[in-house]
Amino acid sequence: MQHVQRSLPMAAAPAVILDEETMRGIELRQLRYFAILAQELHFRKAAELAFITQPALSQQISKLEEIVGVTLFQRDGRTVALTPAGVMLQQETAKMFDQLQRALRLTREAASEREFRLSLGMVEYTNLPFIPPALVRMQAAYPGLKVQRHEMHAGLQFDALARDVIDVGIGVPVSMPAGDSGIEARPVLSGPWVAVMRSDHPLASRQSIKVADLMDERLIFFDRPLVPHLYDILVNACKRAGFTPHFVYETQQAQVGVSMASEGAGLMLGAAYIFMALPAGMTMRPIADIEPFRLHLFTRTGEQDALLHEFVEMVAEEAYRTQVLLDAKY
């Protein structure tokens, strides 16, 4: 893992003066890539956030440095750090992107193109931790934004997108949409199945468990109508292990299941990202021999709505941050 060294002192930062010809050579995407790398100071992580390859990111940063005429990053193979000029450009581009965001919002409002509204298809039970920060960012940029949520699993979202009932779907699909379906799928997060339990439970002493370890356990799970195919995946995994799961309670609220598990009523099962913040005295263990949850964003192919694209990018960025936390834990 690369050691990250944060920004250099501001005092020595020289002014970066660009003439008109230089400005014409700079692309907005290069400044966006620069801003991401300046924040992360890690080429691989920045490339993932920018959704380009690491070599492509390096090439674009080098082009930007060539156009500007100064070195923006110090690289020695192990560390990445901003130069004084890079510090200055980071501060100024942050102001520029804030102003650009405001200009786009005011332009849309002045044109009265449409009411700012986002319609999301998702299962509220899944408690996706990256959705609230993405919505907060959107509402900061568009104070009049209205968000409508439709309770539906991925199996229903494709038709809802086709009929313009929702703008974005978020879920774990049974299968990917067909190439000619008019639906685009974008993977954003992968997380293991976990069993949530009290810290004094015998299984809590293990690093991970297997489906067979659940044979004699009382289990708490989500209600099947919420996401039928995921419910069936677990049931079938248990049957392959030689037993029928003993569900003592099926809930539509994840927090209810956690509360019951904390009282010793059973083990709560679900995706790791649902249980990012557990109460004291509780822990979770990954179930190693069952395929992980793979969350996707679904949009209409060729979608032209700039507001929607902006939201999708914010969701993808926040999901990446959640993925980093999950990867560090599992």
PDB file of C-alpha atoms in Angstrom, residues 3-290:
ATOM      1  CA  HIS A   3       2.234   5.714   2.003  1.00  0.00           C
ATOM      2  CA  VAL A   4       0.257   8.932   1.628  1.00  0.00           C
ATOM      3  CA  GLN A   5       1.886  12.236   2.393  1.00  0.00           C
ATOM      4  CA  ARG A   6      -0.478  15.189   2.693  1.00  0.00           C
ATOM      5  CA  SER A   7      -0.185  18.722   1.366  1.00  0.00           C
ATOM      6  CA  LEU A   8       2.980  20.799   1.608  1.00  0.00           C
ATOM      7  CA  PRO A   9       2.950  24.147   3.438  1.00  0.00           C
ATOM      8  CA  MET A  10       1.118  26.923   1.639  1.00  0.00           C
ATOM      9  CA  ALA A  11       3.645  29.700   2.229  1.00  0.00           C
ATOM     10  CA  ALA A  12       6.010  28.675  -0.558  1.00  0.00           C
ATOM     11  CA  ALA A  13       3.293  28.211  -3.201  1.00  0.00           C
ATOM     12  CA  PRO A  14       4.124  30.197  -6.347  1.00  0.00           C
ATOM     13  CA  ALA A  15       1.427  31.750  -8.462  1.00  0.00           C
ATOM     14  CA  VAL A  16       0.412  29.756 -11.535  1.00  0.00           C
ATOM     15  CA  ILE A  17      -0.266  32.320 -14.286  1.00  0.00           C
ATOM     16  CA  LEU A  18      -1.912  30.999 -17.426  1.00  0.00           C
ATOM     17  CA  ASP A  19      -2.198  32.918 -20.679  1.00  0.00           C
ATOM     18  CA  GLU A  20      -5.192  32.630 -23.023  1.00  0.00           C
ATOM     19  CA  GLU A  21      -3.510  30.058 -25.281  1.00  0.00           C
ATOM     20  CA  THR A  22      -2.693  27.837 -22.289  1.00  0.00           C
ATOM     21  CA  MET A  23      -6.241  28.046 -21.005  1.00  0.00           C
ATOM     22  CA  ARG A  24      -7.567  26.841 -24.352  1.00  0.00           C
ATOM     23  CA  GLY A  25      -5.390  23.745 -24.051  1.00  0.00           C
ATOM     24  CA  ILE A  26      -6.753  22.665 -20.666  1.00  0.00           C
ATOM     25  CA  GLU A  27      -9.723  20.297 -20.602  1.00  0.00           C
ATOM     26  CA  LEU A  28     -12.222  20.355 -17.758  1.00  0.00           C
ATOM     27  CA  ARG A  29     -11.805  16.622 -17.250  1.00  0.00           C
ATOM     28  CA  GLN A  30      -8.077  17.122 -16.605  1.00  0.00           C
ATOM     29  CA  LEU A  31      -8.868  19.548 -13.796  1.00  0.00           C
ATOM     30  CA  ARG A  32     -11.405  17.078 -12.407  1.00  0.00           C
ATOM     31  CA  TYR A  33      -8.803  14.299 -12.465  1.00  0.00           C
ATOM     32  CA  PHE A  34      -6.331  16.652 -10.805  1.00  0.00           C
ATOM     33  CA  ALA A  35      -8.837  17.529  -8.068  1.00  0.00           C
ATOM     34  CA  ILE A  36      -9.513  13.860  -7.313  1.00  0.00           C
ATOM     35  CA  LEU A  37      -5.816  12.962  -7.194  1.00  0.00           C
ATOM     36  CA  ALA A  38      -5.058  16.018  -5.065  1.00  0.00           C
ATOM     37  CA  GLN A  39      -7.664  14.784  -2.575  1.00  0.00           C
ATOM     38  CA  GLU A  40      -6.650  11.112  -2.551  1.00  0.00           C
ATOM     39  CA  LEU A  41      -2.877  11.427  -3.165  1.00  0.00           C
ATOM     40  CA  HIS A  42      -2.990   7.855  -4.425  1.00  0.00           C
ATOM     41  CA  PHE A  43      -3.060   7.091  -8.149  1.00  0.00           C
ATOM     42  CA  ARG A  44      -4.948   3.790  -7.944  1.00  0.00           C
ATOM     43  CA  LYS A  45      -7.665   5.139  -5.657  1.00  0.00           C
ATOM     44  CA  ALA A  46      -7.994   8.329  -7.702  1.00  0.00           C
ATOM     45  CA  ALA A  47      -8.270   6.350 -10.937  1.00  0.00           C
ATOM     46  CA  GLU A  48     -11.057   4.233  -9.457  1.00  0.00           C
ATOM     47  CA  LEU A  49     -12.919   7.330  -8.310  1.00  0.00           C
ATOM     48  CA  ALA A  50     -12.485   8.915 -11.741  1.00  0.00           C
ATOM     49  CA  PHE A  51     -13.552   5.659 -13.454  1.00  0.00           C
ATOM     50  CA  ILE A  52     -10.492   5.562 -15.712  1.00  0.00           C
ATOM     51  CA  THR A  53      -7.405   3.362 -15.752  1.00  0.00           C
ATOM     52  CA  GLN A  54      -4.381   4.300 -13.689  1.00  0.00           C
ATOM     53  CA  PRO A  55      -2.147   4.758 -16.781  1.00  0.00           C
ATOM     54  CA  ALA A  56      -4.788   7.031 -18.327  1.00  0.00           C
ATOM     55  CA  LEU A  57      -4.920   9.115 -15.146  1.00  0.00           C
ATOM     56  CA  SER A  58      -1.127   9.434 -15.072  1.00  0.00           C
ATOM     57  CA  GLN A  59      -1.142  10.488 -18.717  1.00  0.00           C
ATOM     58  CA  GLN A  60      -3.786  13.171 -18.175  1.00  0.00           C
ATOM     59  CA  ILE A  61      -1.976  14.567 -15.114  1.00  0.00           C
ATOM     60  CA  SER A  62       1.283  14.695 -17.074  1.00  0.00           C
ATOM     61  CA  LYS A  63      -0.485  16.528 -19.905  1.00  0.00           C
ATOM     62  CA  LEU A  64      -1.921  19.038 -17.430  1.00  0.00           C
ATOM     63  CA  GLU A  65       1.512  19.637 -15.911  1.00  0.00           C
ATOM     64  CA  GLU A  66       2.952  20.123 -19.400  1.00  0.00           C
ATOM     65  CA  ILE A  67       0.262  22.640 -20.341  1.00  0.00           C
ATOM     66  CA  VAL A  68       0.529  24.571 -17.071  1.00  0.00           C
ATOM     67  CA  GLY A  69       4.318  24.424 -17.158  1.00  0.00           C
ATOM     68  CA  VAL A  70       4.890  23.388 -13.551  1.00  0.00           C
ATOM     69  CA  THR A  71       5.089  20.157 -11.574  1.00  0.00           C
ATOM     70  CA  LEU A  72       1.913  19.618  -9.556  1.00  0.00           C
ATOM     71  CA  PHE A  73       2.801  16.364  -7.784  1.00  0.00           C
ATOM     72  CA  GLN A  74       5.956  14.920  -6.311  1.00  0.00           C
ATOM     73  CA  ARG A  75       6.226  11.200  -7.049  1.00  0.00           C
ATOM     74  CA  ASP A  76       8.990   8.940  -5.833  1.00  0.00           C
ATOM     75  CA  GLY A  77       7.405   5.526  -6.513  1.00  0.00           C
ATOM     76  CA  ARG A  78       6.058   5.129  -2.979  1.00  0.00           C
ATOM     77  CA  THR A  79       4.574   8.490  -2.067  1.00  0.00           C
ATOM     78  CA  VAL A  80       2.492  11.108  -3.818  1.00  0.00           C
ATOM     79  CA  ALA A  81       2.472  14.692  -2.542  1.00  0.00           C
ATOM     80  CA  LEU A  82       1.325  18.042  -3.836  1.00  0.00           C
ATOM     81  CA  THR A  83       4.018  20.551  -4.738  1.00  0.00           C
ATOM     82  CA  PRO A  84       3.498  24.151  -3.597  1.00  0.00           C
ATOM     83  CA  ALA A  85       2.105  24.912  -7.066  1.00  0.00           C
ATOM     84  CA  GLY A  86      -0.176  21.893  -6.745  1.00  0.00           C
ATOM     85  CA  VAL A  87      -1.480  23.176  -3.417  1.00  0.00           C
ATOM     86  CA  MET A  88      -2.339  26.481  -5.026  1.00  0.00           C
ATOM     87  CA  LEU A  89      -4.081  24.833  -7.971  1.00  0.00           C
ATOM     88  CA  GLN A  90      -6.024  22.532  -5.640  1.00  0.00           C
ATOM     89  CA  GLN A  91      -7.440  25.497  -3.747  1.00  0.00           C
ATOM     90  CA  GLU A  92      -8.301  27.439  -6.875  1.00  0.00           C
ATOM     91  CA  THR A  93      -9.890  24.529  -8.735  1.00  0.00           C
ATOM     92  CA  ALA A  94     -12.049  23.792  -5.675  1.00  0.00           C
ATOM     93  CA  LYS A  95     -13.363  27.361  -5.905  1.00  0.00           C
ATOM     94  CA  MET A  96     -13.818  26.987  -9.661  1.00  0.00           C
ATOM     95  CA  PHE A  97     -15.852  23.778  -9.376  1.00  0.00           C
ATOM     96  CA  ASP A  98     -18.022  25.344  -6.655  1.00  0.00           C
ATOM     97  CA  GLN A  99     -18.672  28.330  -8.905  1.00  0.00           C
ATOM     98  CA  LEU A 100     -19.334  26.088 -11.902  1.00  0.00           C
ATOM     99  CA  GLN A 101     -21.819  24.068  -9.871  1.00  0.00           C
ATOM    100  CA  ARG A 102     -23.593  27.253  -8.848  1.00  0.00           C
ATOM    101  CA  ALA A 103     -23.596  28.574 -12.426  1.00  0.00           C
ATOM    102  CA  LEU A 104     -25.176  25.372 -13.747  1.00  0.00           C
ATOM    103  CA  ARG A 105     -27.831  25.432 -11.050  1.00  0.00           C
ATOM    104  CA  LEU A 106     -28.708  29.063 -11.703  1.00  0.00           C
ATOM    105  CA  THR A 107     -28.771  28.430 -15.443  1.00  0.00           C
ATOM    106  CA  ARG A 108     -31.209  25.567 -15.069  1.00  0.00           C
ATOM    107  CA  GLU A 109     -33.364  27.568 -12.702  1.00  0.00           C
ATOM    108  CA  ALA A 110     -33.380  30.556 -15.054  1.00  0.00           C
ATOM    109  CA  ALA A 111     -34.363  28.371 -17.979  1.00  0.00           C
ATOM    110  CA  SER A 112     -37.114  26.770 -15.892  1.00  0.00           C
ATOM    111  CA  GLU A 113     -36.403  23.482 -17.669  1.00  0.00           C
ATOM    112  CA  ARG A 114     -38.175  21.403 -15.047  1.00  0.00           C
ATOM    113  CA  GLU A 115     -38.632  20.951 -11.377  1.00  0.00           C
ATOM    114  CA  PHE A 116     -35.547  19.415  -9.790  1.00  0.00           C
ATOM    115  CA  ARG A 117     -36.774  15.972  -8.908  1.00  0.00           C
ATOM    116  CA  LEU A 118     -35.084  12.590  -8.548  1.00  0.00           C
ATOM    117  CA  SER A 119     -37.052   9.379  -8.389  1.00  0.00           C
ATOM    118  CA  LEU A 120     -35.162   6.428  -6.905  1.00  0.00           C
ATOM    119  CA  GLY A 121     -36.036   2.753  -6.939  1.00  0.00           C
ATOM    120  CA  MET A 122     -34.545   0.851  -4.002  1.00  0.00           C
ATOM    121  CA  VAL A 123     -35.353  -1.255  -0.970  1.00  0.00           C
ATOM    122  CA  GLU A 124     -35.316   0.939   2.121  1.00  0.00           C
ATOM    123  CA  TYR A 125     -34.456  -2.071   4.294  1.00  0.00           C
ATOM    124  CA  THR A 126     -31.010  -2.238   2.702  1.00  0.00           C
ATOM    125  CA  ASN A 127     -30.028   0.981   4.479  1.00  0.00           C
ATOM    126  CA  LEU A 128     -27.420   1.853   1.843  1.00  0.00           C
ATOM    127  CA  PRO A 129     -24.845   3.969   3.696  1.00  0.00           C
ATOM    128  CA  PHE A 130     -23.654   5.876   0.622  1.00  0.00           C
ATOM    129  CA  ILE A 131     -27.062   7.237  -0.415  1.00  0.00           C
ATOM    130  CA  PRO A 132     -27.528   9.840   2.385  1.00  0.00           C
ATOM    131  CA  PRO A 133     -24.174  11.613   1.784  1.00  0.00           C
ATOM    132  CA  ALA A 134     -24.802  11.638  -1.978  1.00  0.00           C
ATOM    133  CA  LEU A 135     -28.240  13.177  -1.427  1.00  0.00           C
ATOM    134  CA  VAL A 136     -26.813  15.744   0.997  1.00  0.00           C
ATOM    135  CA  ARG A 137     -24.289  16.798  -1.646  1.00  0.00           C
ATOM    136  CA  MET A 138     -27.006  17.066  -4.283  1.00  0.00           C
ATOM    137  CA  GLN A 139     -29.281  19.087  -2.038  1.00  0.00           C
ATOM    138  CA  ALA A 140     -26.409  21.438  -1.196  1.00  0.00           C
ATOM    139  CA  ALA A 141     -25.960  22.073  -4.922  1.00  0.00           C
ATOM    140  CA  TYR A 142     -29.706  22.164  -5.642  1.00  0.00           C
ATOM    141  CA  PRO A 143     -31.599  23.395  -2.562  1.00  0.00           C
ATOM    142  CA  GLY A 144     -34.943  22.905  -4.288  1.00  0.00           C
ATOM    143  CA  LEU A 145     -34.277  19.260  -5.093  1.00  0.00           C
ATOM    144  CA  LYS A 146     -37.092  16.859  -4.292  1.00  0.00           C
ATOM    145  CA  VAL A 147     -36.359  13.150  -3.903  1.00  0.00           C
ATOM    146  CA  GLN A 148     -39.003  10.477  -4.259  1.00  0.00           C
ATOM    147  CA  ARG A 149     -38.257   6.884  -3.299  1.00  0.00           C
ATOM    148  CA  HIS A 150     -40.093   3.883  -4.708  1.00  0.00           C
ATOM    149  CA  GLU A 151     -39.849   0.671  -2.698  1.00  0.00           C
ATOM    150  CA  MET A 152     -38.810  -1.939  -5.252  1.00  0.00           C
ATOM    151  CA  HIS A 153     -36.090  -4.542  -5.644  1.00  0.00           C
ATOM    152  CA  ALA A 154     -33.853  -4.778  -8.716  1.00  0.00           C
ATOM    153  CA  GLY A 155     -36.167  -7.261 -10.421  1.00  0.00           C
ATOM    154  CA  LEU A 156     -38.822  -4.543 -10.696  1.00  0.00           C
ATOM    155  CA  GLN A 157     -36.567  -1.615 -11.463  1.00  0.00           C
ATOM    156  CA  PHE A 158     -35.880  -2.370 -15.138  1.00  0.00           C
ATOM    157  CA  ASP A 159     -39.540  -2.030 -16.076  1.00  0.00           C
ATOM    158  CA  ALA A 160     -39.910   1.036 -13.844  1.00  0.00           C
ATOM    159  CA  LEU A 161     -36.986   2.692 -15.651  1.00  0.00           C
ATOM    160  CA  ALA A 162     -38.432   1.830 -19.057  1.00  0.00           C
ATOM    161  CA  ARG A 163     -41.761   3.400 -18.070  1.00  0.00           C
ATOM    162  CA  ASP A 164     -40.084   6.516 -16.557  1.00  0.00           C
ATOM    163  CA  VAL A 165     -41.460   5.697 -13.120  1.00  0.00           C
ATOM    164  CA  ILE A 166     -37.958   6.022 -11.642  1.00  0.00           C
ATOM    165  CA  ASP A 167     -34.779   7.794 -12.774  1.00  0.00           C
ATOM    166  CA  VAL A 168     -32.278   5.543 -11.008  1.00  0.00           C
ATOM    167  CA  GLY A 169     -32.485   2.002  -9.680  1.00  0.00           C
ATOM    168  CA  ILE A 170     -30.183   0.658  -6.963  1.00  0.00           C
ATOM    169  CA  GLY A 171     -30.071  -2.994  -6.043  1.00  0.00           C
ATOM    170  CA  VAL A 172     -28.673  -6.496  -6.415  1.00  0.00           C
ATOM    171  CA  PRO A 173     -29.979  -7.905  -9.701  1.00  0.00           C
ATOM    172  CA  VAL A 174     -31.016 -11.481 -10.406  1.00  0.00           C
ATOM    173  CA  SER A 175     -29.363 -11.076 -13.802  1.00  0.00           C
ATOM    174  CA  MET A 176     -27.924  -8.222 -15.818  1.00  0.00           C
ATOM    175  CA  PRO A 177     -30.223  -6.376 -18.251  1.00  0.00           C
ATOM    176  CA  ALA A 178     -30.047  -7.553 -21.852  1.00  0.00           C
ATOM    177  CA  GLY A 179     -27.923  -5.528 -24.243  1.00  0.00           C
ATOM    178  CA  ASP A 180     -30.976  -4.266 -26.116  1.00  0.00           C
ATOM    179  CA  SER A 181     -33.041  -3.547 -22.991  1.00  0.00           C
ATOM    180  CA  GLY A 182     -32.265   0.153 -22.915  1.00  0.00           C
ATOM    181  CA  ILE A 183     -31.009  -0.217 -19.335  1.00  0.00           C
ATOM    182  CA  GLU A 184     -27.422   0.406 -18.301  1.00  0.00           C
ATOM    183  CA  ALA A 185     -25.992  -1.350 -15.219  1.00  0.00           C
ATOM    184  CA  ARG A 186     -23.050   0.054 -13.286  1.00  0.00           C
ATOM    185  CA  PRO A 187     -21.458  -1.921 -10.409  1.00  0.00           C
ATOM    186  CA  VAL A 188     -20.859   0.284  -7.370  1.00  0.00           C
ATOM    187  CA  LEU A 189     -20.378  -1.922  -4.311  1.00  0.00           C
ATOM    188  CA  SER A 190     -19.656  -5.506  -3.314  1.00  0.00           C
ATOM    189  CA  GLY A 191     -20.046  -6.837   0.208  1.00  0.00           C
ATOM    190  CA  PRO A 192     -20.157 -10.232   1.903  1.00  0.00           C
ATOM    191  CA  TRP A 193     -23.077 -11.896   3.619  1.00  0.00           C
ATOM    192  CA  VAL A 194     -22.656 -11.553   7.370  1.00  0.00           C
ATOM    193  CA  ALA A 195     -24.178 -12.872  10.564  1.00  0.00           C
ATOM    194  CA  VAL A 196     -24.731 -10.195  13.219  1.00  0.00           C
ATOM    195  CA  MET A 197     -24.458 -11.495  16.757  1.00  0.00           C
ATOM    196  CA  ARG A 198     -23.617 -10.589  20.317  1.00  0.00           C
ATOM    197  CA  SER A 199     -19.893 -10.327  20.986  1.00  0.00           C
ATOM    198  CA  ASP A 200     -20.154 -13.180  23.513  1.00  0.00           C
ATOM    199  CA  HIS A 201     -21.688 -15.595  21.002  1.00  0.00           C
ATOM    200  CA  PRO A 202     -19.477 -18.685  20.376  1.00  0.00           C
ATOM    201  CA  LEU A 203     -19.240 -17.888  16.639  1.00  0.00           C
ATOM    202  CA  ALA A 204     -17.892 -14.413  17.415  1.00  0.00           C
ATOM    203  CA  SER A 205     -14.484 -15.918  18.223  1.00  0.00           C
ATOM    204  CA  ARG A 206     -13.997 -16.898  14.567  1.00  0.00           C
ATOM    205  CA  GLN A 207     -12.700 -14.705  11.762  1.00  0.00           C
ATOM    206  CA  SER A 208     -15.392 -16.022   9.433  1.00  0.00           C
ATOM    207  CA  ILE A 209     -18.073 -18.700   9.408  1.00  0.00           C
ATOM    208  CA  LYS A 210     -19.692 -21.045   6.898  1.00  0.00           C
ATOM    209  CA  VAL A 211     -23.314 -21.649   6.035  1.00  0.00           C
ATOM    210  CA  ALA A 212     -23.164 -25.031   7.817  1.00  0.00           C
ATOM    211  CA  ASP A 213     -22.338 -23.201  11.065  1.00  0.00           C
ATOM    212  CA  LEU A 214     -25.873 -21.786  10.996  1.00  0.00           C
ATOM    213  CA  MET A 215     -27.497 -25.236  11.160  1.00  0.00           C
ATOM    214  CA  ASP A 216     -28.415 -25.124  14.833  1.00  0.00           C
ATOM    215  CA  GLU A 217     -28.824 -21.373  15.108  1.00  0.00           C
ATOM    216  CA  ARG A 218     -31.992 -19.325  15.404  1.00  0.00           C
ATOM    217  CA  LEU A 219     -31.951 -16.886  12.515  1.00  0.00           C
ATOM    218  CA  ILE A 220     -33.417 -13.451  11.894  1.00  0.00           C
ATOM    219  CA  PHE A 221     -33.789 -12.413   8.270  1.00  0.00           C
ATOM    220  CA  PHE A 222     -35.573  -9.936   6.050  1.00  0.00           C
ATOM    221  CA  ASP A 223     -39.106 -10.629   4.908  1.00  0.00           C
ATOM    222  CA  ARG A 224     -39.066 -12.539   1.599  1.00  0.00           C
ATOM    223  CA  PRO A 225     -41.288 -10.093  -0.378  1.00  0.00           C
ATOM    224  CA  LEU A 226     -38.647  -7.375   0.071  1.00  0.00           C
ATOM    225  CA  VAL A 227     -36.083  -9.141  -2.156  1.00  0.00           C
ATOM    226  CA  PRO A 228     -37.315 -12.632  -3.078  1.00  0.00           C
ATOM    227  CA  HIS A 229     -34.263 -13.779  -5.042  1.00  0.00           C
ATOM    228  CA  LEU A 230     -31.818 -12.922  -2.241  1.00  0.00           C
ATOM    229  CA  TYR A 231     -34.023 -14.635   0.304  1.00  0.00           C
ATOM    230  CA  ASP A 232     -34.041 -17.738  -1.894  1.00  0.00           C
ATOM    231  CA  ILE A 233     -30.262 -17.614  -2.360  1.00  0.00           C
ATOM    232  CA  LEU A 234     -29.780 -17.976   1.383  1.00  0.00           C
ATOM    233  CA  VAL A 235     -32.425 -20.674   1.782  1.00  0.00           C
ATOM    234  CA  ASN A 236     -30.930 -22.695  -1.071  1.00  0.00           C
ATOM    235  CA  ALA A 237     -27.411 -22.297   0.353  1.00  0.00           C
ATOM    236  CA  CYS A 238     -28.641 -23.706   3.657  1.00  0.00           C
ATOM    237  CA  LYS A 239     -30.336 -26.624   1.926  1.00  0.00           C
ATOM    238  CA  ARG A 240     -27.137 -27.435   0.041  1.00  0.00           C
ATOM    239  CA  ALA A 241     -25.409 -27.513   3.428  1.00  0.00           C
ATOM    240  CA  GLY A 242     -27.938 -30.110   4.583  1.00  0.00           C
ATOM    241  CA  PHE A 243     -30.498 -28.171   6.599  1.00  0.00           C
ATOM    242  CA  THR A 244     -33.516 -25.897   6.400  1.00  0.00           C
ATOM    243  CA  PRO A 245     -32.863 -22.517   8.047  1.00  0.00           C
ATOM    244  CA  HIS A 246     -34.669 -21.925  11.325  1.00  0.00           C
ATOM    245  CA  PHE A 247     -36.030 -18.399  10.932  1.00  0.00           C
ATOM    246  CA  VAL A 248     -37.446 -17.216  14.246  1.00  0.00           C
ATOM    247  CA  TYR A 249     -38.308 -13.781  12.885  1.00  0.00           C
ATOM    248  CA  GLU A 250     -38.564 -12.101   9.479  1.00  0.00           C
ATOM    249  CA  THR A 251     -38.498  -8.323   9.494  1.00  0.00           C
ATOM    250  CA  GLN A 252     -38.872  -5.342   7.176  1.00  0.00           C
ATOM    251  CA  GLN A 253     -36.669  -3.178   9.379  1.00  0.00           C
ATOM    252  CA  ALA A 254     -32.966  -4.011   9.700  1.00  0.00           C
ATOM    253  CA  GLN A 255     -32.688  -2.197  13.017  1.00  0.00           C
ATOM    254  CA  VAL A 256     -35.427  -4.385  14.496  1.00  0.00           C
ATOM    255  CA  GLY A 257     -33.407  -7.462  13.576  1.00  0.00           C
ATOM    256  CA  VAL A 258     -30.245  -6.028  15.127  1.00  0.00           C
ATOM    257  CA  SER A 259     -32.150  -5.169  18.284  1.00  0.00           C
ATOM    258  CA  MET A 260     -33.502  -8.701  18.551  1.00  0.00           C
ATOM    259  CA  ALA A 261     -30.036 -10.158  17.950  1.00  0.00           C
ATOM    260  CA  SER A 262     -28.675  -7.938  20.738  1.00  0.00           C
ATOM    261  CA  GLU A 263     -31.203  -9.513  23.094  1.00  0.00           C
ATOM    262  CA  GLY A 264     -29.992 -12.984  22.109  1.00  0.00           C
ATOM    263  CA  ALA A 265     -33.071 -13.905  20.043  1.00  0.00           C
ATOM    264  CA  GLY A 266     -30.914 -15.173  17.180  1.00  0.00           C
ATOM    265  CA  LEU A 267     -28.363 -14.223  14.533  1.00  0.00           C
ATOM    266  CA  MET A 268     -29.307 -11.447  12.128  1.00  0.00           C
ATOM    267  CA  LEU A 269     -28.295 -12.175   8.521  1.00  0.00           C
ATOM    268  CA  GLY A 270     -27.764  -9.755   5.661  1.00  0.00           C
ATOM    269  CA  ALA A 271     -25.234  -7.717   3.692  1.00  0.00           C
ATOM    270  CA  ALA A 272     -22.233  -6.242   5.485  1.00  0.00           C
ATOM    271  CA  TYR A 273     -22.972  -2.726   4.210  1.00  0.00           C
ATOM    272  CA  ILE A 274     -26.342  -2.738   5.993  1.00  0.00           C
ATOM    273  CA  PHE A 275     -24.632  -3.053   9.372  1.00  0.00           C
ATOM    274  CA  MET A 276     -21.788  -0.533   9.092  1.00  0.00           C
ATOM    275  CA  ALA A 277     -22.549   0.883  12.549  1.00  0.00           C
ATOM    276  CA  LEU A 278     -23.468  -1.717  15.162  1.00  0.00           C
ATOM    277  CA  PRO A 279     -24.309  -0.950  18.797  1.00  0.00           C
ATOM    278  CA  ALA A 280     -21.845  -1.750  21.566  1.00  0.00           C
ATOM    279  CA  GLY A 281     -21.666  -5.412  22.424  1.00  0.00           C
ATOM    280  CA  MET A 282     -22.500  -6.513  18.873  1.00  0.00           C
ATOM    281  CA  THR A 283     -20.285  -7.808  16.090  1.00  0.00           C
ATOM    282  CA  MET A 284     -20.651  -9.456  12.696  1.00  0.00           C
ATOM    283  CA  ARG A 285     -18.835 -12.273  10.957  1.00  0.00           C
ATOM    284  CA  PRO A 286     -18.652 -12.802   7.180  1.00  0.00           C
ATOM    285  CA  ILE A 287     -20.177 -15.986   5.774  1.00  0.00           C
ATOM    286  CA  ALA A 288     -17.342 -17.229   3.587  1.00  0.00           C
ATOM    287  CA  ASP A 289     -19.011 -19.800   1.343  1.00  0.00           C
ATOM    288  CA  ILE A 290     -21.838 -17.784  -0.180  1.00  0.00           C
TER     289      ILE A 290
END
